[in-house]
Structures are given as C-alpha cells and as structure tokens.
C-alpha cells in the first residue's frame, strides 16, 4: 500500500507510552486547524475543544477518569458538545433553542464529537504524535464540567491524550472481528455477527497470548465484563443537569 | 503545507455532485478495512456498516432522509451502533448485557459511529472519492431500521454517501468560527464563544454572497432555523423501541 493516508489509518493504534517531550505549539495549532475543518451537522459547529496542558490539571483528569496513564500525556483535549454556541446563534436570530432537550440533540453532539476526535487523532498522527481516546471523561462528568468550567447546554463527550510516542513501547495493531461480520451488503446479517463474535473471541485470546499477556480475556469476557453493568452511572443525571432531556 | 494527511484533512469538504461512475470493489474493500481499524470504546467494536449499492434502495433512503441529492451517490453507507454484537459476546461469556439501557450506551454508540464515519470519509478521500455525512438517516429511523433489517439493540446513527466527485462542481471549503472560540486553553470561555458567533455570522453571510448565493442565511439564521424546533421527532421513540432507555 503506498497511499500515505490509507497507510496511516490502517496502521492506527492507541499510544499510551510517551517520551515526556513537549508537543510543539505550532504543531498543536495545525492539528486544531485540521480538526476544525471536520464536518458538523447542519454546519452548527456544536463542538468546542478544551486543551489542557497544565500538568496538575492533567493529573486530576487522570484521577477523575480512573486511568492513571493519562498523566503521562503532554496534553489532554476534551471534545465538548457545545449547544451553548448554537444557543448564542438562536439568541442573535431572536428565537429560542430547543435542540438540547431532544434525544436527537444528544446524538448530534456525540456523533460530531466522534468525528472531531477521529480527525484530531489523524492530524496528530500525521505530525508524529500519539493519542488515545478517553471515554473515562464520562466517569465523573460533573467534576470534569467544574474543572473545565463548562456552561449549561454543553457536555464533555470524549477526550484524547496527546504526546510524543515512545516508539520502543508502541502497542501492536489489534485485530478486529472478521470483516464480513463488520461490513454487510444491503442488509444486516445477525448470523454473520454471531459467527464473527465466536471466532474473534479466540483470535483476540491468541493475540494476547502471543504477547505473553495470558491474563487478558478474550473478546467475550472483556466486553461482557464492562457491558453487563452500568459502569458510568453519572452520565444520565449529569446530562439532565446540563439541560439535555432525551425527550422526543 | 506538505504533509499529505494534514493537507487532505484541511481541504475537506462535503461532496454532493457525483459523475455517476461506479466505486471500484477493490477500493471499497480498502476503505472498509481502514474504517475497521478506527478505535472503539473498550474495543467493544459496537459499530457495523451496512453498504447499500442497489440504486432503488439508495433512492428510498434519499426519500426517507428528505434529501433527494443522496440518490446521485453510487453507494450509501449506514453506520450502525451495534450492541447486538456485544450482546452476543455477553451470551458467550454467560452474562446478561445492560449497557444499551444506559445513557452511556447511547453516547458510546454515537461517538464510535462518528469516529468510524470520519475515518471512512478520510479513507474514501484518499482514494479520490467524495462523501457527505447524512444525519437524515435519523429522520424516519424506524423505516431505515426496517429497510436495513436491523435487529433490537442496534440503531442507525449516521450515514454517508460515496461516489466519484464531479470536480467541475466541487463545493468550496466553508469557513469556520474563529479558532480562538473553537479551541480554548484550560477552561471554557463563554465570552469568546459569543463573540465568535457574532463575527462568524457575518463571515458566513459574506461567503455565501461571494458565491452569488444571496438567499442563504448567516450562521444565526441557519442554525436557529433548525435548532428552534424538534426537527427529527422520531428519534427518542425509535431508540426506546430498539431497547435504548437513557436510564442511569
């Protein structure tokens, strides 16, 4: 494969080992510029980034997220669903905004945050930096909101670390479920999905064993271990406190 | 700028004018392979793509989405939040999955769909194809679910067109809100956001005028026109019917 974009996307991996070197301001500016060109629903631009570089604040985020490794990153970026910006637009237009009360509003904010995150991570990788998506920003969302001073009608959807990767300690690219159980022609095929889960469970188990990580579970054990409980129980209440209601 | 990844991301635009040429199977396979390497929360791989190439079915999706232009695309891809796959994993592990009942479950599915969409669009652009994200997949979600035969615990979060761009009719890259009102250091700054909305409203208005599109509104009018009403009122009820409950 010789296309540099495809090659980068196909070789993507989460980076958790950093050298401790500083992310250059000029590089960060380029990464942010590229991220801002990501599409947003109806060009509403309902995404705001909060870039945390203060090391004590990054350590606090690591604590709130329950992921001590975050503290090794040079920067932490929060991807905020920002219906405060669009409410300012509604005010300027002389109307009242209601989108944040609907389930559709949550979906738009979360999808656009995901789009921005993937764009940010691709731009960072292009300049040689490493990142890991951090869903743990939703573990103690009210505390993150206080730390980042987020106003009503906003929510910290997802985060990312950013730093210079320690190339001697790079993760390997992780295998995926069989492609025929991931992308289907015309219609969903539940049988292929079930078969894919069964075979991938063994593939992942063997992949961990191959790295000497015999304590890691297969796909079924690892996924079920998280998804059989409400693992971030503060999300719904904090969304409501910020003005998101899931109605209609 | 000479980095090919950054250049592509910074020059990104939605493509709505296609030549009608066919997307090559080998290219589609490469795009899907790159998309599958996108990260998913806890490696749950709760995203499934349904690739629609049947022209009558694409025309039906265009109708359901209320966007006739979709019918000009050679392919339409649905990005499905798939907690049916992870429920199969839970079954294999001998436990019961509950994640889809929590607000956190919806967020995870929507963020991961956004990540997959952005990766898909970057991979497609790398091979010379054009795309536009389609939130209209949520306009009549129950009908989309029926068309794609999606099982319980899944939801069609977002879609994308795919086709060969008509380069004589490319959109221009759209301006964005001032970068200092998009990316902030350490803390959210509500004043900068309000100032950014006011200045961008005029920038966008002038940008449309510069293309002779004097009927288009500024940022305030366009955004408020959509967000001052519940524009996709079927989302919450259809999510519930699929097993998503927003509790906890």
XYZ file of C-alpha atoms in Angstrom:
496
model
C 0.000 0.000 0.000
C 1.510 3.351 -0.993
C -1.222 5.876 -0.190
C 0.008 7.745 2.923
C -3.486 8.490 4.287
C -4.708 4.900 3.957
C -1.454 3.569 5.333
C -1.727 5.776 8.415
C -5.386 4.874 9.036
C -4.736 1.153 8.622
C -1.733 1.212 10.969
C -3.564 3.206 13.649
C -3.120 2.163 17.268
C -3.673 3.785 20.645
C -0.493 5.231 22.152
C -0.130 5.008 25.924
C 3.670 5.242 26.295
C 5.060 8.748 25.830
C 8.610 10.108 25.963
C 7.600 13.129 28.050
C 8.670 15.553 25.304
C 6.556 18.648 24.738
C 4.051 18.973 21.894
C 5.174 21.966 19.795
C 2.781 24.919 19.808
C 2.962 25.241 16.013
C 2.085 21.554 15.595
C -0.821 21.829 18.025
C -2.127 24.805 16.038
C -2.001 22.782 12.807
C -3.761 19.830 14.448
C -6.508 22.130 15.766
C -6.909 23.797 12.371
C -7.375 20.423 10.673
C -9.799 19.291 13.392
C -11.918 22.379 12.898
C -12.441 21.507 9.223
C -14.205 18.273 10.215
C -17.880 18.368 9.236
C -20.623 19.176 11.755
C -24.338 18.523 11.435
C -26.112 21.449 9.654
C -22.782 23.350 9.956
C -23.895 24.048 13.532
C -20.279 23.776 14.762
C -21.542 22.401 18.075
C -18.084 21.181 19.092
C -15.581 23.028 21.283
C -12.139 21.780 22.301
C -10.663 22.488 25.703
C -6.911 21.867 25.575
C -5.411 21.103 28.978
C -1.627 21.430 29.253
C -1.230 22.218 32.957
C 0.312 19.025 34.368
C -1.553 19.185 37.681
C -4.844 19.510 35.847
C -3.972 16.570 33.560
C -3.177 14.517 36.682
C -6.580 15.484 38.111
C -8.298 14.380 34.881
C -6.418 11.069 35.061
C -7.770 10.603 38.579
C -11.358 11.503 37.642
C -11.214 9.194 34.607
C -9.801 6.358 36.701
C -6.910 5.998 34.215
C -3.569 6.917 35.822
C -1.798 6.533 32.457
C -3.404 9.748 31.188
C -0.999 11.685 33.427
C 1.904 10.630 31.175
C 0.490 12.608 28.238
C 1.804 16.089 27.448
C -1.708 17.384 26.705
C -5.311 16.321 27.203
C -8.055 17.527 24.885
C -11.747 17.473 25.817
C -14.246 17.285 22.955
C -17.269 19.175 24.230
C -20.752 19.041 22.688
C -21.468 22.761 22.635
C -25.107 23.769 22.302
C -24.215 26.920 24.191
C -22.640 28.199 20.953
C -25.782 27.422 18.950
C -27.954 28.958 21.701
C -25.961 32.183 21.186
C -26.808 31.895 17.485
C -30.505 31.433 18.313
C -30.374 34.482 20.580
C -28.821 36.508 17.745
C -31.628 35.286 15.460
C -34.231 36.257 18.063
C -35.527 32.723 18.691
C -35.287 30.110 21.435
C -33.271 26.936 21.003
C -34.777 23.583 21.994
C -32.474 21.035 20.313
C -30.665 20.081 23.525
C -33.911 18.787 25.032
C -34.345 16.119 22.341
C -32.644 12.737 22.019
C -31.616 13.929 18.554
C -29.587 16.714 20.179
C -27.542 14.240 22.238
C -26.908 12.119 19.174
C -25.773 15.091 17.070
C -23.382 16.250 19.778
C -21.923 12.785 20.314
C -21.539 11.968 16.607
C -19.857 15.310 15.923
C -17.536 14.823 18.908
C -16.550 11.421 17.493
C -15.917 12.941 14.053
C -13.768 15.683 15.619
C -11.844 13.175 17.751
C -11.004 10.936 14.778
C -9.908 13.974 12.761
C -7.787 15.254 15.652
C -6.130 11.860 16.081
C -5.410 11.540 12.349
C -3.914 15.052 12.237
C -1.812 14.353 15.336
C -0.525 11.074 13.896
C 0.394 12.845 10.646
C 2.782 15.024 12.660
C 4.230 12.043 14.530
C 2.242 12.370 17.758
C 0.398 9.638 19.621
C -3.114 9.689 21.100
C -5.643 7.507 22.894
C -9.393 8.225 23.002
C -10.577 8.686 26.589
C -14.190 7.729 27.292
C -13.276 7.975 31.004
C -14.070 11.687 30.761
C -17.645 10.477 31.417
C -16.762 8.597 34.621
C -17.147 11.692 36.844
C -18.694 14.113 34.363
C -19.858 16.718 36.903
C -16.292 17.114 38.206
C -14.913 17.413 34.657
C -17.568 20.061 33.927
C -16.459 22.000 37.024
C -12.754 21.640 36.154
C -13.222 22.859 32.574
C -15.840 25.462 33.629
C -18.362 24.207 31.082
C -21.660 26.154 30.967
C -25.196 24.722 30.692
C -26.058 23.171 27.286
C -22.573 21.668 26.976
C -21.235 18.209 27.831
C -17.723 16.676 27.795
C -18.399 13.786 25.400
C -14.957 12.269 24.888
C -11.304 13.141 25.385
C -7.908 12.389 23.886
C -4.383 12.253 25.165
C -1.624 13.798 23.040
C 2.112 13.331 23.296
C 5.315 12.148 21.657
C 5.134 8.342 21.403
C 7.862 6.206 22.898
C 8.467 4.125 19.765
C 10.253 1.405 21.736
C 6.980 0.743 23.577
C 4.393 1.005 20.789
C 1.273 -1.151 21.050
C 0.731 -3.626 18.250
C -2.196 -3.045 15.880
C -5.091 -5.016 17.395
C -7.052 -7.497 15.245
C -10.746 -6.884 14.542
C -13.882 -9.014 14.110
C -13.992 -10.699 10.675
C -14.644 -8.022 8.056
C -17.695 -9.877 6.671
C -19.325 -9.533 10.113
C -18.437 -5.795 10.245
C -19.496 -4.539 6.787
C -22.547 -6.094 5.171
C -24.146 -5.682 1.766
C -27.645 -4.187 1.736
C -28.931 -5.790 4.962
C -27.787 -6.638 8.491
C -26.908 -10.319 8.868
C -27.316 -11.394 12.503
C -25.910 -14.852 11.827
C -22.627 -13.448 10.478
C -22.379 -11.186 13.531
C -22.783 -14.128 15.925
C -20.234 -16.213 13.995
C -17.840 -13.278 13.959
C -18.067 -12.888 17.745
C -17.307 -16.575 18.303
C -14.267 -16.657 16.007
C -12.928 -13.252 17.099
C -13.113 -14.279 20.748
C -10.443 -16.891 20.026
C -8.393 -14.672 17.699
C -8.087 -11.977 20.380
C -7.251 -14.522 23.087
C -4.432 -15.947 20.934
C -3.206 -12.420 20.080
C -2.798 -11.585 23.780
C -1.095 -14.937 24.431
C 1.314 -14.184 21.575
C 2.455 -11.134 23.539
C 2.767 -13.062 26.779
C -0.314 -11.314 28.203
C -2.043 -14.505 29.260
C -4.046 -12.733 31.953
C -6.100 -10.831 29.333
C -9.523 -12.226 28.469
C -10.951 -12.913 25.039
C -13.481 -10.608 23.386
C -16.495 -12.126 25.162
C -15.032 -11.954 28.652
C -13.578 -8.434 28.285
C -16.659 -6.897 26.658
C -19.201 -8.622 28.896
C -17.173 -7.630 31.956
C -17.898 -3.957 31.226
C -21.270 -4.055 29.480
C -23.072 -6.292 31.990
C -23.211 -3.360 34.423
C -23.927 0.376 34.310
C -20.250 1.284 34.515
C -20.604 5.101 34.301
C -23.771 5.713 36.340
C -23.424 9.521 36.466
C -23.933 10.178 32.758
C -27.736 10.428 32.581
C -28.118 12.626 35.682
C -25.289 14.948 34.623
C -26.668 15.271 31.110
C -30.027 16.273 32.629
C -28.338 18.786 34.936
C -26.739 20.376 31.861
C -30.135 20.699 30.128
C -30.185 17.521 27.998
C -33.507 15.729 28.458
C -33.761 12.922 25.853
C -37.393 13.845 25.136
C -38.965 13.443 21.661
C 1.869 22.571 3.840
C 3.403 19.380 2.502
C 2.050 16.670 4.805
C -0.482 14.718 2.695
C -2.706 13.716 5.635
C -2.943 17.244 7.054
C -3.459 18.692 3.616
C -6.358 16.344 2.934
C -7.996 16.997 6.312
C -7.642 20.770 5.973
C -9.082 20.771 2.443
C -12.027 18.552 3.384
C -15.453 19.451 2.007
C -18.752 17.662 1.534
C -19.251 16.344 -1.998
C -22.788 16.415 -3.374
C -22.104 16.395 -7.144
C -21.062 12.998 -8.492
C -20.146 11.840 -12.009
C -22.254 8.680 -11.757
C -19.189 6.450 -12.127
C -19.036 3.254 -10.073
C -16.953 2.918 -6.900
C -14.473 0.082 -7.542
C -14.954 -3.013 -5.374
C -11.244 -3.150 -4.517
C -11.283 0.496 -3.410
C -14.399 -0.048 -1.294
C -12.680 -3.013 0.369
C -9.651 -0.833 1.224
C -11.884 1.933 2.600
C -13.765 -0.576 4.776
C -10.514 -2.117 6.013
C -9.194 1.304 7.081
C -12.540 2.169 8.715
C -12.460 -1.011 10.757
C -9.118 -0.010 12.290
C -10.741 3.057 13.866
C -10.798 2.809 17.676
C -13.916 1.714 19.572
C -14.642 2.160 23.266
C -13.250 -0.779 25.331
C -12.525 -2.493 21.961
C -16.235 -3.406 22.015
C -16.425 -2.980 18.219
C -20.027 -1.839 18.574
C -20.165 -0.470 15.032
C -21.470 -2.254 11.948
C -21.581 -0.855 8.418
C -24.405 -1.627 6.032
C -23.295 -0.784 2.498
C -26.206 -0.088 0.154
C -25.407 -0.191 -3.572
C -28.821 -1.141 -5.010
C -29.945 2.063 -6.743
C -33.624 1.647 -5.876
C -32.738 1.236 -2.217
C -30.481 4.312 -2.292
C -33.376 6.261 -3.829
C -35.630 5.019 -0.995
C -33.060 6.185 1.606
C -32.906 9.596 -0.115
C -36.698 9.809 0.239
C -36.696 8.746 3.915
C -33.894 11.207 4.708
C -35.685 14.026 2.897
C -32.533 14.650 0.820
C -33.115 13.866 -2.867
C -29.415 14.505 -3.627
C -28.448 11.256 -1.885
C -29.837 9.363 -4.893
C -26.943 10.691 -7.025
C -24.381 8.761 -4.941
C -23.073 5.418 -6.132
C -23.224 3.942 -2.625
C -24.753 4.767 0.745
C -23.200 3.503 3.973
C -25.111 3.298 7.260
C -23.042 3.478 10.467
C -24.989 1.352 12.934
C -24.456 1.357 16.697
C -24.374 -2.398 17.258
C -24.977 -3.611 20.792
C -26.375 -6.788 19.270
C -22.756 -7.816 18.589
C -21.728 -7.143 22.188
C -24.870 -8.931 23.451
C -23.654 -11.999 21.548
C -20.336 -11.593 23.381
C -22.168 -11.389 26.726
C -24.134 -14.530 25.848
C -20.862 -16.327 25.028
C -19.490 -15.168 28.411
C -22.645 -16.418 30.165
C -23.804 -12.983 31.383
C -26.544 -10.501 30.511
C -25.756 -7.188 28.838
C -27.332 -3.990 30.155
C -25.246 -1.223 28.526
C -27.889 -0.312 25.947
C -30.299 0.717 28.720
C -27.989 3.485 29.980
C -27.414 6.972 28.588
C -23.733 5.998 28.497
C -24.590 3.256 25.978
C -26.158 5.756 23.570
C -23.147 8.054 23.891
C -20.654 5.266 23.245
C -22.541 4.117 20.162
C -22.865 7.635 18.752
C -19.238 8.638 19.435
C -17.927 5.435 17.865
C -20.198 5.927 14.840
C -18.762 9.436 14.426
C -15.199 8.110 14.690
C -15.961 5.428 12.085
C -17.648 7.956 9.773
C -14.687 10.363 9.868
C -12.273 7.502 9.227
C -14.400 6.209 6.350
C -14.556 9.663 4.780
C -10.781 10.194 5.135
C -10.075 6.789 3.569
C -12.524 7.473 0.733
C -10.978 10.896 0.033
C -7.508 9.322 -0.026
C -8.653 7.191 -2.973
C -10.237 10.167 -4.746
C -13.861 9.591 -3.743
C -16.326 12.117 -2.367
C -18.684 11.786 0.601
C -21.229 13.736 2.644
C -22.304 12.786 6.177
C -26.052 12.092 6.313
C -27.770 12.802 9.633
C -31.063 12.457 7.729
C -30.815 8.710 8.404
C -32.498 9.686 11.719
C -35.460 11.456 10.064
C -37.501 8.253 9.692
C -35.400 5.858 11.741
C -37.996 3.077 12.044
C -38.273 2.842 8.242
C -34.465 2.792 7.896
C -34.324 0.014 10.511
C -36.878 -1.986 8.514
C -35.063 -1.377 5.205
C -31.679 -2.470 6.594
C -33.245 -5.273 8.703
C -31.566 -4.040 11.879
C -32.229 -6.168 14.982
C -33.007 -4.952 18.536
C -30.074 -3.289 20.367
C -28.919 -1.575 17.167
C -29.580 1.924 15.796
C -28.682 3.655 12.508
C -26.730 6.607 13.930
C -25.391 8.351 10.822
C -24.831 7.672 7.136
C -22.515 8.684 4.324
C -22.798 8.974 0.596
C -19.916 7.684 -1.546
C -19.170 8.370 -5.182
C -16.797 9.813 -7.749
C -16.817 13.609 -7.336
C -17.643 15.818 -10.276
C -14.599 18.071 -9.917
C -16.162 20.810 -12.046
C -18.847 21.204 -9.375
C -16.861 20.901 -6.118
C -18.083 22.846 -3.095
C -15.691 25.427 -1.707
C -14.179 24.783 1.731
C -16.532 26.518 4.186
C -15.143 28.974 6.764
C -15.422 28.160 10.468
C -15.992 30.123 13.693
C -12.823 31.953 14.830
C -10.338 29.355 16.054
C -9.951 31.084 19.453
C -13.668 30.492 20.046
C -13.334 26.816 18.993
C -10.228 25.663 20.902
C -9.588 27.091 24.360
C -6.734 26.734 26.794
C -7.568 25.023 30.116
C -11.108 26.425 30.535
C -14.232 27.178 28.508
C -14.572 30.861 27.708
C -18.240 31.775 27.160
C -17.409 35.329 26.137
C -15.143 34.184 23.298
C -17.865 31.802 22.128
C -20.458 34.608 21.989
C -18.037 36.922 20.165
C -17.178 34.138 17.737
C -20.844 33.564 16.917
C -21.400 37.263 16.184
C -18.372 37.635 13.912
C -18.867 34.280 12.160
C -22.471 35.122 11.392
C -21.218 37.922 9.134
C -18.288 35.918 7.703
C -20.606 33.130 6.559
C -23.155 35.596 5.144
C -20.398 37.283 3.083
C -19.037 33.891 1.976
C -22.434 32.903 0.525
C -22.794 36.299 -1.125
C -19.352 35.839 -2.701
C -20.744 32.776 -4.472
C -23.904 34.575 -5.578
C -25.992 32.559 -3.091
C -27.680 35.620 -1.582
C -30.699 33.575 -0.455
C -28.605 31.688 2.143
C -28.789 32.929 5.717
C -25.931 33.684 8.077
C -24.883 31.315 10.868
C -27.507 32.571 13.321
C -30.453 32.329 10.974
C -29.497 28.928 9.514
C -28.684 27.286 12.845
C -31.619 28.731 14.751
C -33.950 27.739 11.903
C -33.223 24.078 12.637
C -32.478 24.047 16.372
C -35.510 26.047 17.499
C -37.708 23.025 16.836
C -37.586 19.253 17.389
C -36.729 18.557 13.773
C -36.406 14.724 13.974
C -39.164 13.848 16.456
C -38.993 10.075 15.906
C -35.508 9.542 17.383
C -36.357 9.087 21.077
C -39.328 6.739 20.494
C -37.405 4.634 17.975
C -34.376 4.385 20.253
C -36.693 3.119 23.010
C -38.310 0.610 20.645
C -34.816 -0.738 19.881
C -34.055 -1.198 23.606
C -32.221 2.044 24.391
C -33.659 3.621 27.516
C -31.392 6.539 28.621
C -31.611 5.433 32.265
C -28.739 5.896 34.728
